[in-house]
């Protein structure tokens, strides 16, 4: 036990530091366009009533997350952190369970390595600090995986399906995780029947209850919303390049947290991960890892391999039958803990000899150093990878507010021109900063009549813009600048066309 004390303490310190990191970012980051789009109509009267056909804004509305955001805004008031509170809670749940699951499955420094690999992903951590449903889904998925891998009695009812179903409510991409867990429960039931230990009577009813409850619940809630999404053609986002070549490759690309990288690098990493899993599986089979003291970790390893394989097969069949795109980027996040735990579990299944131990330990150390180095390079308190252009939305709008408050409302109101992707974010701040003197927020085509413009620095430097607008604030994180119409600074509208 004493040999495990330092590795476990190190892992706990890592988790505590990451909790501080994601909480700080939840307080300091500007709102992003997607979370502003979701939150601009909230708080809405009633807990569930705002999810209606007239409100439904496509799959951007992550149902369970949106319900909880509505509750938080109603209870705590209209604050950025209130919008992000459900995601932060889900992220903290994920971080704590990452340590707990690692400590249960592994020993020694493998606990620290597994915890670091599960958590030191800068792209994954982004979603713990913004008001999207992915963090809540990841936290619930980790709860489901924890219960799935802890089930020693195959006759116990699969109540872990409830956590996977709630994850699917948090974000639709997690529906694949729920269906996979459901498939594993059916496979387990079929195996019991073959072995002659199929549950009967009350035991059978208890085993079927979580299956039926989650299926009916998801069908009732998601049935109408998925029909609305299909009507609005919301299923277009994804990859056409295959599950590994497009989906898993894109997950590694965003995990690297940099733009402009050679596409061959994440593709190589994806196929190397597949090769590593295949090699570990073959080694486990060749050495009969399911016998002797390695049986618990081998059971977890093969369960995780089956989980990943069912997702791969299901997404591929869905694409072949219906033409839906393959999962990609954040749509693949639910597979990150599955892949990491599978790799660590496969290393734990290696035979106990010195050569195997050194090979497995060296592999874990190498992977851990790469993950921690990537996180150290990417960690920041200013922006997220997906919504980097929103990095300075809050300080830009506060600058405009300082220049115009208190304002004589008998004067003509002002307009702001921005890129179309930022309109929702600025509309959100117009409302939450009580900027009643802002008449409109429109696209950059409105710039000739706008008082302020938010645009790329190179556009602001062009003569036709620089002659009429001056740069008053810059954003190094996004490369955008805040510009103000030249003149006396008070007559803000009615400019001539460019």
Coordinates of C-alpha atoms in Angstrom, one line a residue:
X1 CA 0.0 0.0 0.0
X2 CA 2.8 2.4 0.8
X3 CA 4.3 1.9 -2.7
X4 CA 1.0 3.2 -4.1
X5 CA 0.9 6.3 -1.9
X6 CA 3.1 8.6 -3.9
X7 CA 1.6 7.7 -7.3
X8 CA -1.9 8.2 -6.0
X9 CA -1.0 11.4 -4.3
X10 CA 0.6 12.7 -7.6
X11 CA -2.6 11.8 -9.5
X12 CA -4.8 13.6 -6.9
X13 CA -2.6 16.7 -7.1
X14 CA -3.0 16.6 -10.9
X15 CA -6.8 16.3 -10.7
X16 CA -6.9 19.2 -8.1
X17 CA -4.8 21.4 -10.4
X18 CA -7.0 20.6 -13.4
X19 CA -10.2 21.4 -11.5
X20 CA -8.7 24.8 -10.6
X21 CA -7.7 25.3 -14.3
X22 CA -11.2 24.5 -15.8
X23 CA -13.0 26.5 -13.1
X24 CA -10.8 29.5 -13.7
X25 CA -11.4 29.3 -17.4
X26 CA -15.2 29.0 -16.9
X27 CA -15.0 32.4 -15.1
X28 CA -12.5 34.1 -17.4
X29 CA -13.3 33.0 -21.0
X30 CA -15.5 35.1 -23.2
X31 CA -18.8 33.5 -24.2
X32 CA -18.6 31.5 -27.5
X33 CA -21.0 31.7 -30.3
X34 CA -22.6 28.3 -29.7
X35 CA -23.2 28.7 -26.0
X36 CA -24.5 32.3 -26.6
X37 CA -26.9 31.0 -29.3
X38 CA -28.3 28.5 -26.7
X39 CA -28.4 31.0 -23.9
X40 CA -29.8 34.0 -25.6
X41 CA -33.4 32.8 -25.3
X42 CA -32.9 31.8 -21.6
X43 CA -34.0 31.8 -18.9
X44 CA -37.3 30.6 -20.3
X45 CA -40.5 30.2 -18.2
X46 CA -40.8 26.6 -17.1
X47 CA -38.2 23.9 -16.7
X48 CA -38.9 21.8 -19.8
X49 CA -41.4 23.9 -21.8
X50 CA -38.8 25.8 -23.9
X51 CA -37.8 22.7 -25.8
X52 CA -40.6 23.2 -28.4
X53 CA -40.7 23.1 -32.2
X54 CA -40.8 26.9 -32.2
X55 CA -37.7 27.3 -30.1
X56 CA -35.7 24.3 -31.1
X57 CA -32.5 25.6 -32.7
X58 CA -31.3 22.3 -34.2
X59 CA -28.8 20.0 -32.5
X60 CA -27.1 23.0 -31.0
X61 CA -29.6 22.7 -28.2
X62 CA -28.1 19.9 -26.0
X63 CA -31.2 19.0 -24.1
X64 CA -30.2 18.0 -20.6
X65 CA -27.5 20.7 -20.6
X66 CA -30.0 23.3 -21.8
X67 CA -32.5 22.4 -19.1
X68 CA -29.8 22.7 -16.4
X69 CA -28.6 26.1 -17.9
X70 CA -32.2 27.3 -17.7
X71 CA -32.4 26.2 -14.1
X72 CA -29.1 27.9 -13.2
X73 CA -30.0 31.2 -14.9
X74 CA -33.3 31.2 -13.1
X75 CA -31.7 30.5 -9.7
X76 CA -28.4 32.4 -9.9
X77 CA -29.3 35.2 -12.4
X78 CA -27.9 36.0 -15.8
X79 CA -24.1 35.4 -15.6
X80 CA -21.6 33.8 -17.9
X81 CA -20.6 31.3 -15.1
X82 CA -24.2 30.3 -14.6
X83 CA -24.4 29.3 -18.2
X84 CA -21.3 27.2 -17.7
X85 CA -22.2 25.7 -14.3
X86 CA -23.7 22.4 -15.6
X87 CA -20.7 21.8 -17.9
X88 CA -18.3 22.6 -15.1
X89 CA -20.0 20.1 -12.8
X90 CA -19.9 17.4 -15.5
X91 CA -16.2 18.2 -16.1
X92 CA -15.3 17.9 -12.4
X93 CA -17.2 14.6 -12.3
X94 CA -15.2 13.3 -15.2
X95 CA -11.9 14.4 -13.6
X96 CA -12.6 12.8 -10.2
X97 CA -13.9 9.6 -11.8
X98 CA -10.8 9.5 -14.1
X99 CA -8.7 9.1 -10.9
X100 CA -11.1 6.8 -9.2
X101 CA -11.3 4.4 -12.1
X102 CA -7.5 4.5 -12.7
X103 CA -6.9 3.7 -9.0
X104 CA -9.3 0.8 -9.1
X105 CA -8.0 -0.8 -12.3
X106 CA -4.2 -0.2 -12.0
X107 CA -1.4 -0.2 -9.4
X108 CA 1.7 2.0 -8.8
X109 CA 2.7 4.6 -11.2
X110 CA 0.2 3.2 -13.8
X111 CA -2.4 5.0 -11.8
X112 CA -0.7 8.4 -12.4
X113 CA -0.1 7.6 -16.0
X114 CA -3.7 6.5 -16.7
X115 CA -5.1 9.6 -14.9
X116 CA -2.8 11.9 -16.9
X117 CA -3.7 10.3 -20.2
X118 CA -7.4 10.5 -19.4
X119 CA -7.4 14.2 -18.3
X120 CA -4.4 16.0 -19.9
X121 CA -6.2 16.5 -23.2
X122 CA -6.4 20.3 -23.8
X123 CA -9.2 19.9 -26.3
X124 CA -11.3 17.8 -24.0
X125 CA -10.7 20.2 -21.1
X126 CA -12.0 23.1 -23.3
X127 CA -15.5 21.7 -23.0
X128 CA -15.4 21.6 -19.2
X129 CA -15.4 25.4 -19.2
X130 CA -18.0 26.3 -21.8
X131 CA -21.8 25.9 -21.7
X132 CA -22.1 22.9 -24.1
X133 CA -23.4 19.4 -23.4
X134 CA -20.1 17.5 -24.0
X135 CA -18.7 17.9 -20.5
X136 CA -21.9 16.7 -18.9
X137 CA -22.1 13.8 -21.3
X138 CA -18.4 12.9 -20.5
X139 CA -19.0 12.9 -16.8
X140 CA -22.1 10.7 -17.1
X141 CA -20.3 8.4 -19.5
X142 CA -17.5 8.0 -16.9
X143 CA -20.1 7.1 -14.4
X144 CA -21.6 4.5 -16.8
X145 CA -18.1 3.1 -17.6
X146 CA -17.3 2.9 -13.9
X147 CA -20.4 0.9 -13.1
X148 CA -20.0 -1.3 -16.3
X149 CA -16.4 -2.2 -15.5
X150 CA -17.2 -2.8 -11.8
X151 CA -20.0 -5.3 -12.5
X152 CA -18.6 -8.6 -11.2
X153 CA -21.9 -10.4 -11.0
X154 CA -23.3 -10.8 -14.6
X155 CA -26.8 -11.4 -13.2
X156 CA -27.1 -7.8 -11.8
X157 CA -29.5 -5.5 -13.6
X158 CA -27.6 -3.2 -16.0
X159 CA -28.5 0.1 -14.2
X160 CA -25.4 1.6 -15.7
X161 CA -27.5 2.2 -18.8
X162 CA -29.2 5.0 -16.9
X163 CA -26.0 7.0 -16.9
X164 CA -25.4 6.4 -20.6
X165 CA -28.9 7.4 -21.4
X166 CA -28.5 10.7 -19.4
X167 CA -25.3 11.3 -21.3
X168 CA -27.2 10.9 -24.6
X169 CA -29.7 13.5 -23.3
X170 CA -26.7 15.8 -22.5
X171 CA -25.5 15.5 -26.1
X172 CA -26.8 13.5 -29.0
X173 CA -23.4 12.2 -30.0
X174 CA -23.4 10.2 -26.8
X175 CA -26.3 8.2 -28.1
X176 CA -23.7 5.9 -29.7
X177 CA -22.3 5.2 -26.2
X178 CA -25.7 4.3 -24.9
X179 CA -26.5 2.0 -27.8
X180 CA -23.1 0.3 -27.4
X181 CA -23.7 -0.2 -23.6
X182 CA -27.2 -1.6 -24.5
X183 CA -25.6 -4.0 -27.0
X184 CA -23.1 -5.2 -24.4
X185 CA -26.0 -5.8 -22.0
X186 CA -27.8 -7.9 -24.6
X187 CA -24.6 -9.8 -25.3
X188 CA -24.2 -10.5 -21.6
X189 CA -27.8 -11.7 -21.4
X190 CA -27.3 -14.0 -24.4
X191 CA -24.1 -15.4 -22.9
X192 CA -26.0 -16.1 -19.6
X193 CA -28.7 -17.9 -21.5
X194 CA -26.2 -20.1 -23.3
X195 CA -24.5 -21.0 -20.0
X196 CA -27.9 -21.9 -18.5
X197 CA -27.9 -19.1 -15.9
X198 CA -30.5 -16.9 -17.6
X199 CA -32.4 -14.8 -15.0
X200 CA -36.1 -15.8 -14.5
X201 CA -39.1 -14.3 -12.9
X202 CA -38.4 -11.2 -10.8
X203 CA -34.7 -11.4 -11.7
X204 CA -35.6 -11.2 -15.4
X205 CA -38.0 -8.3 -14.8
X206 CA -35.3 -6.5 -12.8
X207 CA -32.8 -7.1 -15.6
X208 CA -35.2 -5.7 -18.3
X209 CA -36.4 -2.7 -16.3
X210 CA -33.4 -0.4 -16.9
X211 CA -33.4 -1.4 -20.6
X212 CA -37.0 -0.6 -21.2
X213 CA -37.0 2.5 -19.0
X214 CA -34.0 4.1 -20.8
X215 CA -35.3 3.1 -24.3
X216 CA -38.8 4.5 -23.7
X217 CA -37.4 7.6 -22.0
X218 CA -35.0 8.4 -24.9
X219 CA -37.6 7.6 -27.5
X220 CA -40.2 9.9 -25.9
X221 CA -37.8 12.8 -25.4
X222 CA -35.6 12.5 -28.5
X223 CA -38.3 11.3 -31.0
X224 CA -39.8 14.8 -31.6
X225 CA -36.4 16.6 -31.5
X226 CA -34.8 14.3 -34.0
X227 CA -37.6 14.7 -36.4
X228 CA -37.3 18.5 -36.1
X229 CA -33.5 18.1 -36.6
X230 CA -34.0 16.0 -39.7
X231 CA -36.5 18.5 -41.1
X232 CA -34.0 21.3 -40.7
X233 CA -31.2 19.1 -42.2
X234 CA -29.1 19.1 -39.0
X235 CA -27.3 15.8 -39.6
X236 CA -24.8 17.2 -42.1
X237 CA -21.8 17.7 -39.7
X238 CA -19.2 15.0 -39.7
X239 CA -16.6 13.3 -41.8
X240 CA -16.8 11.4 -45.1
X241 CA -13.3 9.8 -44.8
X242 CA -14.1 6.8 -42.7
X243 CA -14.2 6.0 -38.9
X244 CA -10.4 6.0 -38.5
X245 CA -9.2 8.0 -41.5
X246 CA -11.7 10.8 -40.8
X247 CA -13.3 10.5 -37.3
X248 CA -10.4 9.2 -35.1
X249 CA -7.9 11.2 -37.1
X250 CA -9.8 14.4 -36.5
X251 CA -9.9 13.6 -32.8
X252 CA -6.2 13.3 -32.7
X253 CA -5.8 16.5 -34.8
X254 CA -7.8 18.6 -32.4
X255 CA -6.1 17.0 -29.4
X256 CA -2.8 18.4 -30.7
X257 CA -4.5 21.8 -30.3
X258 CA -2.8 23.6 -33.2
X259 CA -3.9 24.8 -36.6
X260 CA -2.0 24.3 -39.8
X261 CA -0.5 20.9 -38.9
X262 CA 0.3 18.4 -41.6
X263 CA -2.8 16.1 -41.9
X264 CA -0.5 13.1 -42.2
X265 CA 0.5 13.5 -38.5
X266 CA -2.9 12.9 -36.8
X267 CA -3.7 10.2 -39.4
X268 CA -0.4 8.5 -38.4
X269 CA -1.3 8.8 -34.7
X270 CA -4.8 7.3 -35.3
X271 CA -3.5 4.3 -37.1
X272 CA -0.7 3.9 -34.6
X273 CA -3.3 3.8 -31.8
X274 CA -5.2 1.1 -33.8
X275 CA -2.0 -0.9 -34.3
X276 CA -1.2 -0.6 -30.6
X277 CA -4.6 -1.8 -29.5
X278 CA -4.4 -4.7 -31.9
X279 CA -1.0 -5.7 -30.7
X280 CA -2.0 -5.5 -27.1
X281 CA -5.1 -7.6 -27.8
X282 CA -3.0 -10.3 -29.6
X283 CA -0.6 -10.3 -26.7
X284 CA -3.4 -10.7 -24.2
X285 CA -4.9 -13.6 -26.2
X286 CA -1.5 -15.3 -26.8
X287 CA -0.6 -15.2 -23.1
X288 CA -4.2 -16.1 -21.9
X289 CA -4.5 -12.9 -19.8
X290 CA -7.9 -13.9 -18.6
X291 CA -6.5 -16.6 -16.4
X292 CA -4.7 -16.1 -13.0
X293 CA -4.2 -12.7 -11.3
X294 CA -4.5 -10.8 -14.5
X295 CA -8.2 -11.8 -15.0
X296 CA -9.8 -8.6 -13.5
X297 CA -7.8 -6.2 -15.7
X298 CA -8.2 -8.5 -18.7
X299 CA -12.0 -8.5 -18.3
X300 CA -12.0 -4.7 -18.3
X301 CA -9.6 -4.6 -21.3
X302 CA -11.7 -6.9 -23.5
X303 CA -14.9 -5.1 -22.4
X304 CA -13.4 -1.8 -23.5
X305 CA -12.2 -3.4 -26.8
X306 CA -15.7 -4.7 -27.4
X307 CA -17.2 -1.2 -26.6
X308 CA -14.9 0.4 -29.2
X309 CA -15.5 -2.2 -31.8
X310 CA -19.3 -2.0 -31.5
X311 CA -19.2 1.8 -31.9
X312 CA -16.9 1.4 -35.0
X313 CA -19.2 -1.2 -36.5
X314 CA -22.4 0.7 -35.7
X315 CA -21.2 4.0 -37.1
X316 CA -19.9 2.3 -40.3
X317 CA -23.2 0.4 -40.8
X318 CA -25.2 3.6 -40.2
X319 CA -23.1 5.4 -42.8
X320 CA -23.6 2.6 -45.3
X321 CA -27.4 2.4 -44.8
X322 CA -28.3 6.0 -44.4
X323 CA -25.4 8.0 -45.7
X324 CA -24.9 9.9 -42.4
X325 CA -21.4 11.3 -41.9
X326 CA -18.9 9.6 -39.7
X327 CA -18.4 11.1 -36.2
X328 CA -15.5 13.6 -36.0
X329 CA -13.8 15.9 -33.5
X330 CA -16.0 16.7 -30.5
X331 CA -18.5 14.1 -31.7
X332 CA -15.8 11.5 -30.9
X333 CA -15.0 12.7 -27.4
X334 CA -17.0 9.9 -25.7
X335 CA -14.4 7.5 -27.1
X336 CA -11.4 9.2 -25.5
X337 CA -11.7 7.5 -22.1
X338 CA -12.5 4.2 -23.8
X339 CA -9.4 4.3 -25.9
X340 CA -7.1 5.5 -23.0
X341 CA -8.4 2.9 -20.6
X342 CA -8.2 0.2 -23.2
X343 CA -4.5 1.0 -23.9
X344 CA -3.7 1.1 -20.2
X345 CA -5.6 -2.1 -19.6
X346 CA -3.8 -3.8 -22.5
X347 CA -0.5 -2.8 -21.0
X348 CA -1.7 -4.1 -17.6
X349 CA -2.5 -7.5 -19.3
X350 CA 1.1 -8.0 -20.3
X351 CA 2.8 -11.0 -18.6
X352 CA 4.6 -10.3 -15.3
X353 CA 8.2 -11.0 -16.6
X354 CA 10.8 -8.3 -16.3
X355 CA 11.1 -7.7 -20.1
X356 CA 7.3 -7.3 -20.4
X357 CA 7.2 -5.0 -17.4
X358 CA 9.9 -2.7 -18.7
X359 CA 8.3 -2.6 -22.2
X360 CA 4.9 -1.8 -20.7
X361 CA 6.2 0.7 -18.3
X362 CA 8.3 2.5 -20.9
X363 CA 5.3 2.7 -23.2
X364 CA 3.2 4.2 -20.5
X365 CA 5.9 6.7 -19.5
X366 CA 6.3 7.7 -23.2
X367 CA 2.6 8.2 -23.7
X368 CA 2.3 10.2 -20.5
X369 CA 5.2 12.5 -21.3
X370 CA 3.7 13.2 -24.8
X371 CA 0.3 13.9 -23.3
X372 CA 1.6 16.2 -20.5
X373 CA 3.9 18.0 -22.9
X374 CA 1.1 18.6 -25.4
X375 CA -1.1 20.0 -22.5
X376 CA 1.7 22.2 -21.2
X377 CA 2.1 23.7 -24.7
X378 CA -1.6 24.3 -25.3
X379 CA -2.9 25.4 -21.8
X380 CA -4.2 28.9 -21.7
X381 CA -6.7 31.1 -20.0
X382 CA -7.7 33.2 -23.0
X383 CA -9.3 31.1 -25.7
X384 CA -10.7 27.7 -26.8
X385 CA -9.5 25.8 -29.8
X386 CA -12.9 25.6 -31.5
X387 CA -14.1 29.1 -30.8
X388 CA -10.8 31.0 -30.8
X389 CA -12.4 34.0 -32.7
X390 CA -14.6 34.6 -29.6
X391 CA -11.5 35.0 -27.3
X392 CA -12.0 38.8 -26.9
X393 CA -15.8 39.2 -27.4
X394 CA -16.3 40.2 -23.7
X395 CA -13.5 42.8 -23.5
X396 CA -14.4 44.2 -26.9
X397 CA -18.0 44.7 -25.7
X398 CA -17.0 46.1 -22.4
X399 CA -14.8 48.7 -24.2
X400 CA -17.8 49.7 -26.3
X401 CA -19.9 49.9 -23.1
X402 CA -17.3 52.1 -21.4
X403 CA -17.2 54.5 -24.3
X404 CA -21.0 54.8 -24.5
X405 CA -22.3 54.8 -20.9
X406 CA -24.0 56.8 -19.6
X407 CA -25.4 57.7 -23.0
X408 CA -27.9 60.4 -24.1
X409 CA -30.7 58.2 -25.5
X410 CA -32.0 61.2 -27.5
X411 CA -29.1 60.6 -29.9
X412 CA -29.1 58.1 -32.6
X413 CA -28.4 54.6 -31.5
X414 CA -25.2 52.8 -32.6
X415 CA -24.6 49.7 -34.7
X416 CA -21.9 47.1 -34.6
X417 CA -20.6 45.1 -37.6
X418 CA -19.0 41.7 -37.1
X419 CA -18.6 38.4 -38.8
X420 CA -21.8 36.4 -39.0
X421 CA -20.4 33.7 -36.6
X422 CA -20.0 36.3 -33.8
X423 CA -23.5 37.9 -34.1
X424 CA -25.0 35.6 -31.4
X425 CA -22.1 36.3 -29.0
X426 CA -22.4 40.0 -29.3
X427 CA -26.2 39.9 -29.1
X428 CA -25.8 38.0 -25.9
X429 CA -23.5 40.7 -24.4
X430 CA -25.8 43.5 -25.7
X431 CA -28.4 42.0 -23.5
X432 CA -26.3 41.0 -20.5
X433 CA -24.3 44.2 -20.3
X434 CA -27.6 46.2 -20.7
X435 CA -26.4 48.0 -23.8
X436 CA -29.8 49.4 -24.8
X437 CA -28.1 52.0 -27.0
X438 CA -27.0 49.3 -29.4
X439 CA -29.5 49.3 -32.2
X440 CA -28.2 46.4 -34.2
X441 CA -25.5 43.8 -34.6
X442 CA -25.0 42.7 -38.2
X443 CA -22.5 41.2 -40.5
X444 CA -19.5 43.0 -41.9
X445 CA -21.6 44.1 -45.0
X446 CA -23.2 46.5 -42.5
X447 CA -19.8 48.2 -41.8
X448 CA -20.4 51.4 -43.9
X449 CA -23.2 52.3 -41.4
X450 CA -21.7 50.9 -38.2
X451 CA -20.2 52.8 -35.4
X452 CA -17.9 49.9 -34.5
X453 CA -16.5 47.0 -36.3
X454 CA -14.8 43.7 -35.2
X455 CA -12.8 42.2 -37.9
X456 CA -9.4 40.6 -38.8
X457 CA -6.5 42.9 -38.4
X458 CA -5.5 42.6 -42.1
X459 CA -9.0 43.8 -43.2
X460 CA -8.8 46.7 -40.8
X461 CA -5.5 47.7 -42.4
X462 CA -6.9 48.0 -45.9
X463 CA -7.1 51.6 -47.1
X464 CA -10.9 51.7 -47.6
X465 CA -11.4 50.6 -43.9
X466 CA -8.4 52.3 -42.3
X467 CA -9.5 55.7 -43.8
X468 CA -12.8 55.6 -41.9
X469 CA -12.1 53.3 -38.9
X470 CA -9.4 53.4 -36.3
X471 CA -8.2 50.4 -34.3
X472 CA -8.9 50.9 -30.6
X473 CA -8.2 47.4 -29.3
X474 CA -6.5 44.2 -30.5
X475 CA -6.9 40.6 -29.6
X476 CA -3.6 38.6 -29.9
X477 CA -5.4 35.3 -29.3
X478 CA -7.8 35.6 -32.3
X479 CA -6.1 38.1 -34.5
X480 CA -9.2 40.3 -34.5
X481 CA -9.3 44.0 -33.8
X482 CA -12.0 46.4 -32.5
X483 CA -12.4 49.4 -34.7
X484 CA -14.3 52.7 -34.2
X485 CA -15.5 55.1 -36.8
X486 CA -13.2 58.0 -37.2
X487 CA -14.5 61.4 -36.2
X488 CA -15.7 63.0 -33.0
X489 CA -16.6 59.6 -31.5
X490 CA -20.2 60.6 -30.9
X491 CA -21.9 60.6 -34.2
X492 CA -21.7 56.9 -34.9
X493 CA -24.1 56.1 -37.7
X494 CA -25.0 57.1 -41.3
X495 CA -21.6 56.6 -42.9
X496 CA -21.3 56.6 -46.7
X497 CA -20.9 53.3 -48.5
X498 CA -17.4 52.1 -49.3

